[in-house]
PDB file of C-alpha atoms and ligand atoms in Angstrom:
ATOM      1  CA  MET R   1     -21.563   2.465   4.835  1.00  0.00           C
ATOM      2  CA  ASP R   2     -22.438   5.811   6.419  1.00  0.00           C
ATOM      3  CA  THR R   3     -19.418   8.025   6.492  1.00  0.00           C
ATOM      4  CA  PHE R   4     -18.067  11.383   7.550  1.00  0.00           C
ATOM      5  CA  SER R   5     -15.219  11.259   5.037  1.00  0.00           C
ATOM      6  CA  ASP R   6     -14.793  11.318   1.277  1.00  0.00           C
ATOM      7  CA  PHE R   7     -12.331   8.441   1.282  1.00  0.00           C
ATOM      8  CA  CYS R   8     -12.235   4.734   2.008  1.00  0.00           C
ATOM      9  CA  VAL R   9      -9.415   2.997   3.880  1.00  0.00           C
ATOM     10  CA  ILE R  10      -8.685  -0.479   2.546  1.00  0.00           C
ATOM     11  CA  ILE R  11      -6.707  -2.788   4.818  1.00  0.00           C
ATOM     12  CA  PRO R  12      -5.385  -6.142   3.501  1.00  0.00           C
ATOM     13  CA  THR R  13      -4.938  -8.809   6.169  1.00  0.00           C
ATOM     14  CA  ILE R  14      -3.633 -12.317   6.566  1.00  0.00           C
ATOM     15  CA  ASN R  15      -3.412 -13.532  10.150  1.00  0.00           C
ATOM     16  CA  GLU R  16      -3.108 -10.103  11.758  1.00  0.00           C
ATOM     17  CA  ALA R  17      -5.403 -10.738  14.747  1.00  0.00           C
ATOM     18  CA  GLU R  18      -2.913  -9.278  17.208  1.00  0.00           C
ATOM     19  CA  THR R  19      -2.729  -5.863  15.547  1.00  0.00           C
ATOM     20  CA  ILE R  20      -5.857  -5.293  13.456  1.00  0.00           C
ATOM     21  CA  GLY R  21      -8.065  -4.228  16.391  1.00  0.00           C
ATOM     22  CA  GLU R  22      -5.754  -1.418  17.425  1.00  0.00           C
ATOM     23  CA  ILE R  23      -5.352  -0.276  13.814  1.00  0.00           C
ATOM     24  CA  LEU R  24      -9.123  -0.161  13.272  1.00  0.00           C
ATOM     25  CA  ASP R  25      -9.587   1.919  16.449  1.00  0.00           C
ATOM     26  CA  LYS R  26      -7.011   4.399  15.181  1.00  0.00           C
ATOM     27  CA  VAL R  27      -8.455   4.593  11.654  1.00  0.00           C
ATOM     28  CA  LYS R  28     -11.985   5.191  12.986  1.00  0.00           C
ATOM     29  CA  LYS R  29     -10.858   8.657  14.104  1.00  0.00           C
ATOM     30  CA  TYR R  30     -10.472   9.606  10.442  1.00  0.00           C
ATOM     31  CA  THR R  31     -13.282   7.715   8.720  1.00  0.00           C
ATOM     32  CA  ASP R  32     -15.968   5.125   9.278  1.00  0.00           C
ATOM     33  CA  ASN R  33     -15.505   3.979   5.700  1.00  0.00           C
ATOM     34  CA  ILE R  34     -13.107   1.116   6.285  1.00  0.00           C
ATOM     35  CA  LEU R  35     -12.890  -2.163   4.414  1.00  0.00           C
ATOM     36  CA  VAL R  36     -10.757  -5.128   5.432  1.00  0.00           C
ATOM     37  CA  VAL R  37      -9.800  -7.478   2.597  1.00  0.00           C
ATOM     38  CA  ASP R  38      -8.833 -10.723   4.193  1.00  0.00           C
ATOM     39  CA  GLY R  39      -6.658 -13.422   2.649  1.00  0.00           C
ATOM     40  CA  HIS R  40      -8.488 -16.293   4.347  1.00  0.00           C
ATOM     41  CA  SER R  41      -6.849 -15.848   7.747  1.00  0.00           C
ATOM     42  CA  ASN R  42      -6.858 -18.855  10.011  1.00  0.00           C
ATOM     43  CA  ASP R  43      -6.422 -16.875  13.216  1.00  0.00           C
ATOM     44  CA  ASP R  44      -8.946 -14.523  14.873  1.00  0.00           C
ATOM     45  CA  THR R  45      -8.520 -11.637  12.411  1.00  0.00           C
ATOM     46  CA  ILE R  46     -12.108 -11.778  11.149  1.00  0.00           C
ATOM     47  CA  LYS R  47     -13.469 -12.228  14.649  1.00  0.00           C
ATOM     48  CA  VAL R  48     -11.742  -9.011  15.755  1.00  0.00           C
ATOM     49  CA  VAL R  49     -12.872  -7.170  12.599  1.00  0.00           C
ATOM     50  CA  ASN R  50     -16.468  -8.228  13.284  1.00  0.00           C
ATOM     51  CA  GLN R  51     -16.229  -7.195  16.934  1.00  0.00           C
ATOM     52  CA  LYS R  52     -15.141  -3.739  15.796  1.00  0.00           C
ATOM     53  CA  GLY R  53     -18.165  -3.540  13.483  1.00  0.00           C
ATOM     54  CA  ILE R  54     -16.063  -3.226  10.340  1.00  0.00           C
ATOM     55  CA  LYS R  55     -16.993  -4.742   6.982  1.00  0.00           C
ATOM     56  CA  HIS R  56     -14.745  -7.358   5.406  1.00  0.00           C
ATOM     57  CA  VAL R  57     -14.520  -9.269   2.137  1.00  0.00           C
ATOM     58  CA  LEU R  58     -12.291 -12.182   1.161  1.00  0.00           C
ATOM     59  CA  ASP R  59      -9.615 -12.028  -1.532  1.00  0.00           C
ATOM     60  CA  ASN R  60      -9.052 -14.702  -4.212  1.00  0.00           C
ATOM     61  CA  LYS R  61      -6.007 -16.227  -2.478  1.00  0.00           C
ATOM     62  CA  LYS R  62      -3.721 -14.763  -5.148  1.00  0.00           C
ATOM     63  CA  GLY R  63      -1.736 -12.234  -3.128  1.00  0.00           C
ATOM     64  CA  LYS R  64      -1.756  -8.618  -1.962  1.00  0.00           C
ATOM     65  CA  GLY R  65      -2.237  -7.155  -5.457  1.00  0.00           C
ATOM     66  CA  ASP R  66      -5.370  -9.173  -5.953  1.00  0.00           C
ATOM     67  CA  ALA R  67      -6.550  -8.163  -2.470  1.00  0.00           C
ATOM     68  CA  LEU R  68      -6.227  -4.454  -3.290  1.00  0.00           C
ATOM     69  CA  ARG R  69      -8.265  -4.881  -6.484  1.00  0.00           C
ATOM     70  CA  VAL R  70     -10.956  -6.813  -4.633  1.00  0.00           C
ATOM     71  CA  GLY R  71     -11.110  -3.971  -2.103  1.00  0.00           C
ATOM     72  CA  VAL R  72     -11.379  -1.189  -4.664  1.00  0.00           C
ATOM     73  CA  SER R  73     -14.166  -3.040  -6.494  1.00  0.00           C
ATOM     74  CA  GLN R  74     -16.209  -2.802  -3.288  1.00  0.00           C
ATOM     75  CA  THR R  75     -16.089   0.966  -2.756  1.00  0.00           C
ATOM     76  CA  ASP R  76     -17.636   3.928  -4.543  1.00  0.00           C
ATOM     77  CA  LYS R  77     -15.498   6.525  -2.760  1.00  0.00           C
ATOM     78  CA  ASP R  78     -13.401   8.779  -5.007  1.00  0.00           C
ATOM     79  CA  ILE R  79     -10.288   8.476  -2.875  1.00  0.00           C
ATOM     80  CA  ILE R  80      -8.784   5.261  -1.568  1.00  0.00           C
ATOM     81  CA  VAL R  81      -6.170   4.889   1.148  1.00  0.00           C
ATOM     82  CA  PHE R  82      -4.241   1.621   1.416  1.00  0.00           C
ATOM     83  CA  LEU R  83      -2.947   0.754   4.869  1.00  0.00           C
ATOM     84  CA  ASP R  84      -1.195  -2.386   6.143  1.00  0.00           C
ATOM     85  CA  ALA R  85      -2.583  -4.217   9.158  1.00  0.00           C
ATOM     86  CA  ASP R  86       0.646  -4.905  11.048  1.00  0.00           C
ATOM     87  CA  GLY R  87       1.124  -1.529  12.747  1.00  0.00           C
ATOM     88  CA  SER R  88       3.922  -0.449  10.385  1.00  0.00           C
ATOM     89  CA  HIS R  89       2.157   2.665   9.161  1.00  0.00           C
ATOM     90  CA  GLU R  90       1.523   5.977  10.881  1.00  0.00           C
ATOM     91  CA  VAL R  91      -2.268   6.171  10.820  1.00  0.00           C
ATOM     92  CA  SER R  92      -2.240   9.859  11.779  1.00  0.00           C
ATOM     93  CA  ASP R  93      -0.611  10.576   8.389  1.00  0.00           C
ATOM     94  CA  ILE R  94      -3.814   9.624   6.540  1.00  0.00           C
ATOM     95  CA  PRO R  95      -4.914  13.289   6.139  1.00  0.00           C
ATOM     96  CA  LYS R  96      -1.486  14.158   4.673  1.00  0.00           C
ATOM     97  CA  LEU R  97      -1.933  11.452   2.032  1.00  0.00           C
ATOM     98  CA  VAL R  98      -5.482  12.468   1.146  1.00  0.00           C
ATOM     99  CA  GLU R  99      -5.033  16.244   1.026  1.00  0.00           C
ATOM    100  CA  PRO R 100      -3.074  16.516  -2.276  1.00  0.00           C
ATOM    101  CA  LEU R 101      -5.755  14.385  -3.979  1.00  0.00           C
ATOM    102  CA  ARG R 102      -8.545  16.595  -2.691  1.00  0.00           C
ATOM    103  CA  GLU R 103      -6.719  19.700  -3.836  1.00  0.00           C
ATOM    104  CA  GLY R 104      -6.181  18.239  -7.315  1.00  0.00           C
ATOM    105  CA  LYS R 105      -2.406  18.345  -6.868  1.00  0.00           C
ATOM    106  CA  ALA R 106      -1.818  14.612  -7.319  1.00  0.00           C
ATOM    107  CA  ASP R 107      -3.394  11.382  -8.529  1.00  0.00           C
ATOM    108  CA  LEU R 108      -1.319   9.050  -6.359  1.00  0.00           C
ATOM    109  CA  VAL R 109       0.365  10.035  -3.090  1.00  0.00           C
ATOM    110  CA  VAL R 110       2.846   7.605  -1.545  1.00  0.00           C
ATOM    111  CA  GLY R 111       4.024   7.699   2.070  1.00  0.00           C
ATOM    112  CA  SER R 112       7.809   7.810   1.799  1.00  0.00           C
ATOM    113  CA  ARG R 113       9.827   5.840   4.334  1.00  0.00           C
ATOM    114  CA  ILE R 114      12.995   7.415   3.045  1.00  0.00           C
ATOM    115  CA  LEU R 115      11.690  10.904   3.895  1.00  0.00           C
ATOM    116  CA  GLY R 116       9.866   9.811   7.058  1.00  0.00           C
ATOM    117  CA  GLY R 117      12.383   7.318   8.401  1.00  0.00           C
ATOM    118  CA  SER R 118      11.980   3.598   8.861  1.00  0.00           C
ATOM    119  CA  ASP R 119      12.645   0.990  11.526  1.00  0.00           C
ATOM    120  CA  GLU R 120      12.611  -1.669   8.797  1.00  0.00           C
ATOM    121  CA  LEU R 121      15.306  -0.473   6.403  1.00  0.00           C
ATOM    122  CA  HIS R 122      18.505  -0.386   8.471  1.00  0.00           C
ATOM    123  CA  GLY R 123      20.579  -2.794  10.514  1.00  0.00           C
ATOM    124  CA  THR R 124      20.277  -6.362   9.233  1.00  0.00           C
ATOM    125  CA  PHE R 125      21.170  -7.866   5.857  1.00  0.00           C
ATOM    126  CA  ASN R 126      17.504  -8.213   4.892  1.00  0.00           C
ATOM    127  CA  LYS R 127      16.839  -4.587   5.778  1.00  0.00           C
ATOM    128  CA  PHE R 128      19.912  -3.516   3.824  1.00  0.00           C
ATOM    129  CA  VAL R 129      18.604  -5.356   0.752  1.00  0.00           C
ATOM    130  CA  ARG R 130      15.196  -3.685   1.085  1.00  0.00           C
ATOM    131  CA  ASN R 131      16.735  -0.242   1.598  1.00  0.00           C
ATOM    132  CA  THR R 132      19.130  -0.581  -1.333  1.00  0.00           C
ATOM    133  CA  GLY R 133      16.369  -1.920  -3.575  1.00  0.00           C
ATOM    134  CA  THR R 134      14.012   0.886  -2.591  1.00  0.00           C
ATOM    135  CA  ASN R 135      16.609   3.580  -3.357  1.00  0.00           C
ATOM    136  CA  PHE R 136      17.776   1.919  -6.568  1.00  0.00           C
ATOM    137  CA  LEU R 137      14.319   1.608  -8.101  1.00  0.00           C
ATOM    138  CA  ALA R 138      13.410   5.188  -7.197  1.00  0.00           C
ATOM    139  CA  VAL R 139      16.554   6.510  -8.876  1.00  0.00           C
ATOM    140  CA  ILE R 140      15.761   4.669 -12.111  1.00  0.00           C
ATOM    141  CA  VAL R 141      12.164   5.914 -12.097  1.00  0.00           C
ATOM    142  CA  ASN R 142      13.308   9.490 -11.475  1.00  0.00           C
ATOM    143  CA  LYS R 143      15.769   9.372 -14.342  1.00  0.00           C
ATOM    144  CA  LYS R 144      13.133   8.267 -16.823  1.00  0.00           C
ATOM    145  CA  TRP R 145      10.176  10.388 -15.699  1.00  0.00           C
ATOM    146  CA  LYS R 146      12.107  13.354 -14.251  1.00  0.00           C
ATOM    147  CA  THR R 147      10.387  12.874 -10.909  1.00  0.00           C
ATOM    148  CA  GLU R 148      11.877  13.243  -7.437  1.00  0.00           C
ATOM    149  CA  LEU R 149      10.441  10.165  -5.789  1.00  0.00           C
ATOM    150  CA  SER R 150      12.268   8.351  -3.001  1.00  0.00           C
ATOM    151  CA  ASP R 151      10.043   5.323  -2.286  1.00  0.00           C
ATOM    152  CA  ILE R 152       7.879   3.613  -4.885  1.00  0.00           C
ATOM    153  CA  GLU R 153       7.340   0.494  -2.767  1.00  0.00           C
ATOM    154  CA  ASN R 154       5.599   1.610   0.418  1.00  0.00           C
ATOM    155  CA  GLY R 155       2.115   0.149   0.830  1.00  0.00           C
ATOM    156  CA  PHE R 156       0.828   3.229   2.686  1.00  0.00           C
ATOM    157  CA  ARG R 157      -0.604   5.446  -0.040  1.00  0.00           C
ATOM    158  CA  ALA R 158      -3.697   7.142  -1.420  1.00  0.00           C
ATOM    159  CA  ILE R 159      -4.998   7.097  -4.987  1.00  0.00           C
ATOM    160  CA  ARG R 160      -7.995   8.355  -6.942  1.00  0.00           C
ATOM    161  CA  ARG R 161     -10.357   5.455  -7.567  1.00  0.00           C
ATOM    162  CA  GLN R 162     -10.807   6.447 -11.212  1.00  0.00           C
ATOM    163  CA  VAL R 163      -7.046   6.355 -11.721  1.00  0.00           C
ATOM    164  CA  PHE R 164      -6.766   2.975 -10.006  1.00  0.00           C
ATOM    165  CA  GLU R 165      -9.408   1.611 -12.366  1.00  0.00           C
ATOM    166  CA  GLN R 166      -7.841   3.177 -15.436  1.00  0.00           C
ATOM    167  CA  ILE R 167      -4.314   1.803 -14.921  1.00  0.00           C
ATOM    168  CA  GLN R 168      -5.623  -1.793 -14.782  1.00  0.00           C
ATOM    169  CA  LEU R 169      -3.078  -3.330 -12.433  1.00  0.00           C
ATOM    170  CA  SER R 170      -2.216  -6.958 -13.041  1.00  0.00           C
ATOM    171  CA  ALA R 171       0.335  -7.748 -10.304  1.00  0.00           C
ATOM    172  CA  GLN R 172      -1.006 -10.417  -7.980  1.00  0.00           C
ATOM    173  CA  GLY R 173       1.445 -10.103  -5.106  1.00  0.00           C
ATOM    174  CA  PHE R 174       3.694  -7.537  -3.463  1.00  0.00           C
ATOM    175  CA  THR R 175       4.879  -6.098  -6.789  1.00  0.00           C
ATOM    176  CA  VAL R 176       1.536  -4.290  -6.978  1.00  0.00           C
ATOM    177  CA  GLU R 177       2.940  -1.172  -5.309  1.00  0.00           C
ATOM    178  CA  GLN R 178       5.720  -0.539  -7.811  1.00  0.00           C
ATOM    179  CA  GLU R 179       3.390  -1.440 -10.671  1.00  0.00           C
ATOM    180  CA  MET R 180       0.912   1.172  -9.438  1.00  0.00           C
ATOM    181  CA  VAL R 181       3.567   3.912  -9.503  1.00  0.00           C
ATOM    182  CA  LEU R 182       4.953   2.903 -12.918  1.00  0.00           C
ATOM    183  CA  ARG R 183       1.547   2.656 -14.562  1.00  0.00           C
ATOM    184  CA  CYS R 184       0.522   6.044 -13.167  1.00  0.00           C
ATOM    185  CA  LEU R 185       3.665   7.655 -14.551  1.00  0.00           C
ATOM    186  CA  LYS R 186       3.308   5.932 -17.928  1.00  0.00           C
ATOM    187  CA  ASN R 187      -0.231   7.285 -18.152  1.00  0.00           C
ATOM    188  CA  LYS R 188       0.932  10.778 -17.189  1.00  0.00           C
ATOM    189  CA  PHE R 189      -0.794  10.838 -13.828  1.00  0.00           C
ATOM    190  CA  THR R 190       0.857  12.884 -11.095  1.00  0.00           C
ATOM    191  CA  VAL R 191       2.641  10.899  -8.407  1.00  0.00           C
ATOM    192  CA  THR R 192       3.835  12.710  -5.284  1.00  0.00           C
ATOM    193  CA  GLU R 193       5.078  11.729  -1.834  1.00  0.00           C
ATOM    194  CA  VAL R 194       4.703  12.765   1.760  1.00  0.00           C
ATOM    195  CA  ALA R 195       7.058  11.787   4.554  1.00  0.00           C
ATOM    196  CA  SER R 196       5.708   8.954   6.673  1.00  0.00           C
ATOM    197  CA  HIS R 197       7.528   6.917   9.285  1.00  0.00           C
ATOM    198  CA  GLU R 198       7.541   3.130   9.008  1.00  0.00           C
ATOM    199  CA  TYR R 199       7.543   1.173  12.254  1.00  0.00           C
ATOM    200  CA  ALA R 200       8.715  -2.389  12.630  1.00  0.00           C
ATOM    201  CA  ARG R 201       5.818  -4.835  12.275  1.00  0.00           C
ATOM    202  CA  LYS R 202       4.250  -4.890  15.760  1.00  0.00           C
ATOM    203  CA  SER R 203       3.386  -8.590  15.897  1.00  0.00           C
ATOM    204  CA  GLY R 204       2.640 -11.582  13.682  1.00  0.00           C
ATOM    205  CA  TYR R 205       4.841 -12.604  10.761  1.00  0.00           C
ATOM    206  CA  SER R 206       5.952 -11.122   7.447  1.00  0.00           C
ATOM    207  CA  LYS R 207       4.297 -12.422   4.290  1.00  0.00           C
ATOM    208  CA  LEU R 208       7.107 -11.004   2.179  1.00  0.00           C
ATOM    209  CA  LYS R 209      10.300 -13.004   1.759  1.00  0.00           C
ATOM    210  CA  THR R 210      13.280 -10.726   1.195  1.00  0.00           C
ATOM    211  CA  MET R 211      14.609 -13.224  -1.332  1.00  0.00           C
ATOM    212  CA  GLN R 212      11.599 -12.301  -3.457  1.00  0.00           C
ATOM    213  CA  GLY R 213      13.747  -9.241  -4.232  1.00  0.00           C
ATOM    214  CA  PHE R 214      14.692 -10.758  -7.581  1.00  0.00           C
ATOM    215  CA  LYS R 215      11.033 -11.056  -8.458  1.00  0.00           C
ATOM    216  CA  PHE R 216      10.670  -7.339  -7.714  1.00  0.00           C
ATOM    217  CA  LEU R 217      13.568  -6.500 -10.022  1.00  0.00           C
ATOM    218  CA  LEU R 218      12.292  -8.712 -12.834  1.00  0.00           C
ATOM    219  CA  HIS R 219       8.784  -7.334 -12.563  1.00  0.00           C
ATOM    220  CA  PHE R 220      10.110  -3.787 -12.345  1.00  0.00           C
ATOM    221  CA  PHE R 221      12.191  -3.982 -15.515  1.00  0.00           C
ATOM    222  CA  LYS R 222       9.463  -5.780 -17.442  1.00  0.00           C
ATOM    223  CA  GLU R 223       7.029  -3.026 -16.484  1.00  0.00           C
ATOM    224  CA  PHE R 224       9.637  -0.303 -17.011  1.00  0.00           C
ATOM    225  CA  PHE R 225      10.580  -1.265 -20.560  1.00  0.00           C
ATOM    226  CA  LEU R 226       7.324  -2.601 -21.968  1.00  0.00           C
TER     227      LEU R 226
HETATM  228  N1  GTP F 301      -5.679  -9.964   1.851  1.00  0.00           N
HETATM  229  C1  GTP F 301      -4.363 -10.160   1.769  1.00  0.00           C
HETATM  230  N2  GTP F 301      -3.515  -9.448   2.538  1.00  0.00           N
HETATM  231  C2  GTP F 301      -2.188  -9.671   2.431  1.00  0.00           C
HETATM  232  C3  GTP F 301      -1.648 -10.628   1.540  1.00  0.00           C
HETATM  233  N3  GTP F 301      -0.297 -10.631   1.671  1.00  0.00           N
HETATM  234  C4  GTP F 301      -0.004  -9.704   2.614  1.00  0.00           C
HETATM  235  N4  GTP F 301      -1.134  -9.138   3.087  1.00  0.00           N
HETATM  236  C5  GTP F 301      -1.260  -8.056   4.057  1.00  0.00           C
HETATM  237  O1  GTP F 301      -0.576  -6.950   3.483  1.00  0.00           O
HETATM  238  C6  GTP F 301       0.120  -6.213   4.481  1.00  0.00           C
HETATM  239  C7  GTP F 301       1.598  -6.171   4.152  1.00  0.00           C
HETATM  240  O2  GTP F 301       2.168  -7.473   4.340  1.00  0.00           O
HETATM  241  P1  GTP F 301       3.482  -7.684   5.234  1.00  0.00           P
HETATM  242  O3  GTP F 301       3.637  -9.144   5.508  1.00  0.00           O
HETATM  243  O4  GTP F 301       3.435  -6.780   6.407  1.00  0.00           O
HETATM  244  O5  GTP F 301       4.624  -7.250   4.243  1.00  0.00           O
HETATM  245  P2  GTP F 301       5.827  -6.286   4.564  1.00  0.00           P
HETATM  246  O6  GTP F 301       5.303  -5.023   5.193  1.00  0.00           O
HETATM  247  O7  GTP F 301       6.587  -6.116   3.346  1.00  0.00           O
HETATM  248  O8  GTP F 301       6.637  -7.163   5.610  1.00  0.00           O
HETATM  249  P3  GTP F 301       7.054  -6.832   7.128  1.00  0.00           P
HETATM  250  O9  GTP F 301       8.410  -6.243   7.044  1.00  0.00           O
HETATM  251  O10 GTP F 301       7.057  -8.095   7.893  1.00  0.00           O
HETATM  252  O11 GTP F 301       6.052  -5.892   7.712  1.00  0.00           O
HETATM  253  C8  GTP F 301      -0.218  -6.872   5.804  1.00  0.00           C
HETATM  254  O12 GTP F 301      -1.333  -6.224   6.370  1.00  0.00           O
HETATM  255  C9  GTP F 301      -0.579  -8.302   5.392  1.00  0.00           C
HETATM  256  O13 GTP F 301      -1.439  -8.957   6.310  1.00  0.00           O
HETATM  257  C10 GTP F 301      -2.576 -11.378   0.720  1.00  0.00           C
HETATM  258  O14 GTP F 301      -2.220 -12.247  -0.081  1.00  0.00           O
HETATM  259  N5  GTP F 301      -3.912 -11.098   0.885  1.00  0.00           N
HETATM  260 MG1   MG F 302       4.465  -5.043   7.030  1.00  0.00          MG
END
């Protein structure tokens, strides 16, 4: 992959044909080092990715956590940006995520929806549960590690590849994001945030069931205490 950037953008997808093309066009303004990790989509996701001339690999059908690890194993870039494929993330914030890593000021930078605002955290019961959970977990993390984080769950983030490899994530599914933050803090890596707005998913369907919230809590406390 020829590139004009020092980072790689990894985009996990399952059936995101309606949005992935637009996302790839936007990301291309910041890097040509883009990798789609597909979870065996049965729509036209891969067709669109191919049309855009972007490389893709398949995950092991185990969930988003597995997909992120598959992606990282395929890049030699020092900095990795994770971006969802459903149009929820503000692509123009990529430089804000990468900058603290380049300057040596952080090892993991998370885009905070609490600081940047979200169209997905207010209004309905499901959104209320997500918002409350997000705030609750951040408060507990801050108490233990004396940090000032507001959102440990957002998938839009950048991390040093070496750090990603060192913390040896094991989460298979959506708990990978909180696990990444906790393992960084446990290993004394610096975790910071930048404000980033979250939009409502533009099309397609959510792969995360809000009722999986209990799984998040269980996984969080297991990781927190052990
Ligand atoms: N490769 C791969 N990608 C996945 C998997 N699960 C989810 N994704 C992708 O990960 C991103 C986040 O999933 P979403 O379904 O949007 O989860 P969410 O943002 O919590 O839910 P929404 O509120 O609906 O946006 C999307 O780009 C999905 O296509 C998986 O098992 N494998
Ligand atoms: Mg989403």
